[in-house]
Structures are given as C-alpha cells and as structure tokens.
PDB file of C-alpha atoms in Angstrom:
ATOM      1  CA  MET V 883     -41.189 -29.205  36.605  1.00 60.00           C
ATOM      2  CA  ARG V 884     -40.672 -27.645  33.235  1.00 73.00           C
ATOM      3  CA  LYS V 885     -42.584 -24.573  32.131  1.00 84.00           C
ATOM      4  CA  LEU V 886     -45.537 -25.496  29.982  1.00 94.00           C
ATOM      5  CA  ALA V 887     -46.831 -21.988  29.499  1.00 96.00           C
ATOM      6  CA  GLU V 888     -45.392 -18.516  29.165  1.00 96.00           C
ATOM      7  CA  VAL V 889     -47.671 -15.740  30.538  1.00 97.00           C
ATOM      8  CA  SER V 890     -47.442 -12.158  29.288  1.00 98.00           C
ATOM      9  CA  TYR V 891     -49.635  -9.150  30.123  1.00 98.00           C
ATOM     10  CA  GLN V 892     -50.719  -6.588  27.596  1.00 97.00           C
ATOM     11  CA  LYS V 893     -52.312  -3.418  28.979  1.00 96.00           C
ATOM     12  CA  ILE V 894     -53.265  -4.961  32.300  1.00 97.00           C
ATOM     13  CA  GLU V 895     -51.580  -5.334  35.706  1.00 96.00           C
ATOM     14  CA  LYS V 896     -49.451  -8.446  36.309  1.00 97.00           C
ATOM     15  CA  ASP V 897     -51.166 -10.819  38.825  1.00 96.00           C
ATOM     16  CA  GLU V 898     -49.530 -13.908  40.184  1.00 95.00           C
ATOM     17  CA  LYS V 899     -52.892 -15.611  40.838  1.00 96.00           C
ATOM     18  CA  TYR V 900     -53.351 -15.981  37.073  1.00 97.00           C
ATOM     19  CA  GLU V 901     -50.024 -17.536  36.542  1.00 96.00           C
ATOM     20  CA  GLU V 902     -50.732 -20.155  39.313  1.00 96.00           C
ATOM     21  CA  ILE V 903     -54.005 -21.017  37.506  1.00 97.00           C
ATOM     22  CA  VAL V 904     -52.207 -21.202  34.090  1.00 98.00           C
ATOM     23  CA  ASN V 905     -49.655 -23.568  35.464  1.00 96.00           C
ATOM     24  CA  LYS V 906     -52.178 -25.877  37.091  1.00 96.00           C
ATOM     25  CA  VAL V 907     -54.414 -25.924  33.989  1.00 97.00           C
ATOM     26  CA  PHE V 908     -51.589 -26.665  31.548  1.00 97.00           C
ATOM     27  CA  GLU V 909     -50.118 -29.303  33.831  1.00 96.00           C
ATOM     28  CA  GLU V 910     -53.451 -31.268  33.556  1.00 97.00           C
ATOM     29  CA  CYS V 911     -53.932 -30.511  29.749  1.00 97.00           C
ATOM     30  CA  PHE V 912     -50.489 -31.727  28.870  1.00 96.00           C
ATOM     31  CA  LYS V 913     -50.839 -34.893  31.075  1.00 95.00           C
ATOM     32  CA  GLU V 914     -54.315 -35.675  29.707  1.00 96.00           C
ATOM     33  CA  GLU V 915     -53.113 -35.293  26.047  1.00 94.00           C
ATOM     34  CA  ASN V 916     -49.814 -37.042  26.554  1.00 92.00           C
ATOM     35  CA  LEU V 917     -47.778 -33.926  25.696  1.00 92.00           C
ATOM     36  CA  TYR V 918     -45.853 -33.671  28.927  1.00 86.00           C
ATOM     37  CA  ASP V 919     -42.640 -35.086  27.398  1.00 84.00           C
ATOM     38  CA  TYR V 920     -42.838 -32.853  24.390  1.00 86.00           C
ATOM     39  CA  GLN V 921     -40.765 -29.679  24.397  1.00 85.00           C
ATOM     40  CA  ILE V 922     -43.714 -27.595  23.213  1.00 90.00           C
ATOM     41  CA  TYR V 923     -45.345 -24.870  25.412  1.00 94.00           C
ATOM     42  CA  VAL V 924     -48.262 -22.482  25.163  1.00 97.00           C
ATOM     43  CA  SER V 925     -48.096 -18.691  24.985  1.00 98.00           C
ATOM     44  CA  ILE V 926     -50.743 -16.953  27.068  1.00 98.00           C
ATOM     45  CA  ILE V 927     -51.483 -13.274  26.709  1.00 98.00           C
ATOM     46  CA  LEU V 928     -53.755 -11.714  29.313  1.00 98.00           C
ATOM     47  CA  THR V 929     -55.211  -8.415  28.147  1.00 98.00           C
ATOM     48  CA  ASN V 930     -58.094  -5.900  28.301  1.00 98.00           C
ATOM     49  CA  GLU V 931     -61.177  -5.432  26.065  1.00 98.00           C
ATOM     50  CA  GLU V 932     -59.668  -2.820  23.897  1.00 98.00           C
ATOM     51  CA  GLU V 933     -56.722  -4.923  22.947  1.00 98.00           C
ATOM     52  CA  ILE V 934     -58.649  -8.141  22.359  1.00 98.00           C
ATOM     53  CA  GLN V 935     -61.148  -6.250  20.241  1.00 98.00           C
ATOM     54  CA  LYS V 936     -58.365  -4.971  17.984  1.00 98.00           C
ATOM     55  CA  ILE V 937     -57.038  -8.526  17.601  1.00 98.00           C
ATOM     56  CA  ASN V 938     -60.490  -9.926  16.976  1.00 98.00           C
ATOM     57  CA  LYS V 939     -61.214  -7.371  14.274  1.00 98.00           C
ATOM     58  CA  GLU V 940     -57.796  -7.926  12.574  1.00 97.00           C
ATOM     59  CA  TYR V 941     -57.827 -11.762  12.473  1.00 96.00           C
ATOM     60  CA  ARG V 942     -61.558 -12.614  12.549  1.00 96.00           C
ATOM     61  CA  ASN V 943     -63.095  -9.454  11.149  1.00 97.00           C
ATOM     62  CA  ILE V 944     -65.386  -9.195  14.226  1.00 97.00           C
ATOM     63  CA  ASP V 945     -65.230  -5.716  15.693  1.00 98.00           C
ATOM     64  CA  LYS V 946     -65.984  -6.569  19.397  1.00 97.00           C
ATOM     65  CA  ALA V 947     -64.283  -7.814  22.508  1.00 97.00           C
ATOM     66  CA  THR V 948     -64.442 -11.500  23.257  1.00 97.00           C
ATOM     67  CA  ASP V 949     -63.346 -13.752  26.093  1.00 97.00           C
ATOM     68  CA  VAL V 950     -60.588 -15.898  24.425  1.00 98.00           C
ATOM     69  CA  LEU V 951     -58.878 -16.180  21.124  1.00 98.00           C
ATOM     70  CA  SER V 952     -56.656 -19.133  20.110  1.00 97.00           C
ATOM     71  CA  PHE V 953     -53.996 -19.170  17.381  1.00 97.00           C
ATOM     72  CA  PRO V 954     -52.545 -22.590  16.773  1.00 94.00           C
ATOM     73  CA  MET V 955     -49.102 -22.934  15.283  1.00 91.00           C
ATOM     74  CA  PHE V 956     -49.728 -26.543  14.013  1.00 86.00           C
ATOM     75  CA  GLU V 957     -52.408 -28.466  12.265  1.00 84.00           C
ATOM     76  CA  ALA V 958     -53.720 -31.226  14.624  1.00 78.00           C
ATOM     77  CA  GLN V 959     -51.878 -33.897  12.705  1.00 77.00           C
ATOM     78  CA  GLU V 960     -48.609 -32.020  12.859  1.00 79.00           C
ATOM     79  CA  ILE V 961     -48.374 -31.924  16.721  1.00 81.00           C
ATOM     80  CA  GLU V 962     -46.626 -35.294  16.890  1.00 77.00           C
ATOM     81  CA  ASN V 963     -43.886 -33.858  14.656  1.00 73.00           C
ATOM     82  CA  ALA V 964     -43.138 -31.230  17.220  1.00 71.00           C
ATOM     83  CA  LYS V 965     -42.180 -33.686  19.942  1.00 68.00           C
ATOM     84  CA  GLU V 966     -38.439 -32.962  19.992  1.00 69.00           C
ATOM     85  CA  LYS V 967     -38.626 -29.242  19.160  1.00 72.00           C
ATOM     86  CA  LYS V 968     -38.848 -26.448  21.630  1.00 78.00           C
ATOM     87  CA  GLU V 969     -41.797 -24.667  19.907  1.00 85.00           C
ATOM     88  CA  VAL V 970     -44.828 -22.870  20.870  1.00 91.00           C
ATOM     89  CA  LEU V 971     -48.097 -24.977  20.393  1.00 93.00           C
ATOM     90  CA  GLY V 972     -49.874 -21.683  19.901  1.00 95.00           C
ATOM     91  CA  ASP V 973     -51.074 -18.479  21.463  1.00 98.00           C
ATOM     92  CA  ILE V 974     -54.086 -18.073  23.706  1.00 98.00           C
ATOM     93  CA  ILE V 975     -55.258 -14.475  24.397  1.00 98.00           C
ATOM     94  CA  VAL V 976     -57.662 -14.054  27.367  1.00 98.00           C
ATOM     95  CA  CYS V 977     -59.604 -10.869  28.138  1.00 98.00           C
ATOM     96  CA  ILE V 978     -59.636 -10.545  31.886  1.00 98.00           C
ATOM     97  CA  PRO V 979     -62.489  -8.042  32.133  1.00 98.00           C
ATOM     98  CA  VAL V 980     -64.784 -10.213  30.070  1.00 98.00           C
ATOM     99  CA  ILE V 981     -63.858 -13.218  32.168  1.00 97.00           C
ATOM    100  CA  LYS V 982     -64.760 -11.405  35.350  1.00 97.00           C
ATOM    101  CA  ARG V 983     -68.186 -10.391  33.883  1.00 98.00           C
ATOM    102  CA  GLN V 984     -68.891 -13.894  32.617  1.00 97.00           C
ATOM    103  CA  ALA V 985     -68.069 -15.429  35.956  1.00 97.00           C
ATOM    104  CA  ILE V 986     -70.793 -13.293  37.498  1.00 97.00           C
ATOM    105  CA  GLU V 987     -73.141 -13.922  34.649  1.00 97.00           C
ATOM    106  CA  TYR V 988     -72.650 -17.744  34.706  1.00 95.00           C
ATOM    107  CA  GLU V 989     -72.427 -17.847  38.535  1.00 95.00           C
ATOM    108  CA  HIS V 990     -68.996 -19.404  38.495  1.00 92.00           C
ATOM    109  CA  SER V 991     -65.881 -18.249  40.402  1.00 95.00           C
ATOM    110  CA  GLU V 992     -63.480 -16.068  38.394  1.00 96.00           C
ATOM    111  CA  LYS V 993     -60.975 -18.892  38.859  1.00 97.00           C
ATOM    112  CA  ARG V 994     -63.308 -21.452  37.247  1.00 97.00           C
ATOM    113  CA  GLU V 995     -64.212 -19.164  34.411  1.00 97.00           C
ATOM    114  CA  PHE V 996     -60.479 -18.273  33.691  1.00 98.00           C
ATOM    115  CA  ALA V 997     -59.567 -21.967  33.917  1.00 98.00           C
ATOM    116  CA  TYR V 998     -62.339 -22.856  31.482  1.00 97.00           C
ATOM    117  CA  MET V 999     -61.173 -20.318  28.918  1.00 98.00           C
ATOM    118  CA  LEU V1000     -57.608 -21.697  29.107  1.00 98.00           C
ATOM    119  CA  VAL V1001     -58.788 -25.248  28.716  1.00 98.00           C
ATOM    120  CA  HIS V1002     -61.105 -24.182  25.900  1.00 97.00           C
ATOM    121  CA  GLY V1003     -58.300 -22.301  24.117  1.00 97.00           C
ATOM    122  CA  PHE V1004     -55.954 -25.252  24.595  1.00 97.00           C
ATOM    123  CA  TYR V1005     -58.338 -27.643  22.859  1.00 97.00           C
ATOM    124  CA  HIS V1006     -58.615 -25.057  19.982  1.00 96.00           C
ATOM    125  CA  LEU V1007     -54.823 -25.279  19.659  1.00 95.00           C
ATOM    126  CA  MET V1008     -55.078 -29.166  19.578  1.00 94.00           C
ATOM    127  CA  GLY V1009     -57.391 -28.918  16.614  1.00 92.00           C
ATOM    128  CA  TYR V1010     -60.798 -29.225  18.281  1.00 94.00           C
ATOM    129  CA  ASP V1011     -63.712 -26.944  17.275  1.00 91.00           C
ATOM    130  CA  HIS V1012     -67.370 -26.437  18.279  1.00 88.00           C
ATOM    131  CA  ILE V1013     -68.947 -25.320  15.027  1.00 84.00           C
ATOM    132  CA  GLU V1014     -70.688 -28.558  14.369  1.00 90.00           C
ATOM    133  CA  GLU V1015     -72.764 -30.080  17.241  1.00 90.00           C
ATOM    134  CA  GLU V1016     -70.895 -33.425  17.150  1.00 92.00           C
ATOM    135  CA  ASP V1017     -67.463 -31.615  17.310  1.00 89.00           C
ATOM    136  CA  LYS V1018     -68.797 -29.457  20.128  1.00 91.00           C
ATOM    137  CA  LYS V1019     -69.706 -32.526  22.191  1.00 95.00           C
ATOM    138  CA  LYS V1020     -66.271 -34.084  21.757  1.00 95.00           C
ATOM    139  CA  MET V1021     -64.561 -30.739  22.700  1.00 96.00           C
ATOM    140  CA  ARG V1022     -66.854 -30.153  25.819  1.00 95.00           C
ATOM    141  CA  ALA V1023     -66.176 -33.767  26.920  1.00 95.00           C
ATOM    142  CA  LYS V1024     -62.434 -33.087  26.861  1.00 97.00           C
ATOM    143  CA  GLU V1025     -62.855 -29.739  28.627  1.00 97.00           C
ATOM    144  CA  ASP V1026     -64.929 -31.364  31.344  1.00 96.00           C
ATOM    145  CA  VAL V1027     -62.264 -33.978  32.061  1.00 97.00           C
ATOM    146  CA  ILE V1028     -59.767 -31.265  32.779  1.00 97.00           C
ATOM    147  CA  LEU V1029     -62.072 -29.123  34.895  1.00 97.00           C
ATOM    148  CA  ASN V1030     -63.099 -32.209  36.867  1.00 96.00           C
ATOM    149  CA  LYS V1031     -59.397 -33.028  37.526  1.00 96.00           C
ATOM    150  CA  LEU V1032     -58.907 -29.404  38.710  1.00 97.00           C
ATOM    151  CA  GLY V1033     -61.991 -29.609  40.883  1.00 94.00           C
ATOM    152  CA  LEU V1034     -63.635 -26.759  39.058  1.00 93.00           C
ATOM    153  CA  ASN V1035     -66.521 -28.319  37.240  1.00 74.00           C
ATOM    154  CA  GLY V1036     -69.343 -28.071  39.663  1.00 59.00           C
TER     155      GLY V1036
END
C-alpha cells in the first residue's frame, strides 16, 4: 500500500493513533474520488492552538485558533493533470486541542471528530466549499459517504 498522506507534528507530541486514522481516512477518500492510482499525496500537520492561530492570522487574517485549515496546491480542474506527478495535493493543518474540545461539545468520539476534520480538509483540497448553501450540501454529502464507509457517521 502506498503512502497517501505524510503526517508531521508541530509543537505537539507524536501519537501513532492519529497516523492510523489518517491512513484509513485517506485510503477511503482516494478510493472514493478515484485518486488511488495518482502519485499525489496529502501533507497533514498536527499542531496546537498557538500555532494554528498564527497560521490562521497570517493566511486568513483571523486572529484565533481554529479546528482545521486547508491549503490546496491545485485548482479543482487541475487535479487530473497531476496524475503522473508525485506532488502534494495540499496541506491540511489540524489543531488537536480544538478537536478534543469539539468532540466533547458535539458528543462525538475524538476519533470521529479527527476523521471528520481530515475528510473536511480533503474536500477543500478537492475544490469543494461550504460558503453557499448549495455548495455546503454537496460537500456534506461527500463527507458523509466517507464517514459512513469508515463507520464513524452515527
């Protein structure tokens, strides 16, 4: 099995359980979107509130911590052109302390909340958004398919 995601840790302890979830999530995402045969991969950065707040302020001019940030490397229509290249599809930055709090708040397991953020970030990399209600419905439907396949949507 080829590596679909590269995980790095920024100012938090390394934890193998996160890497296991990352691998399962991206296995399903790549299969669902017919990307498995592409040479692309996703860069995942797991971090703390202070670090994600700095990034959020720098790139979005929002001076607060958030749960996930996504930085695509391609426009949606360009992804097909990356089929033969070993390139990063994009970066997904996840704030672990925020995920832990949200899991409690939404009454989900931490695993489910983390997986959801990865799937959510993946679909941003694929060009989906949730600003307009119609776009939000499309994105949520795709996220639900993956979470259902992982047994985490209920």
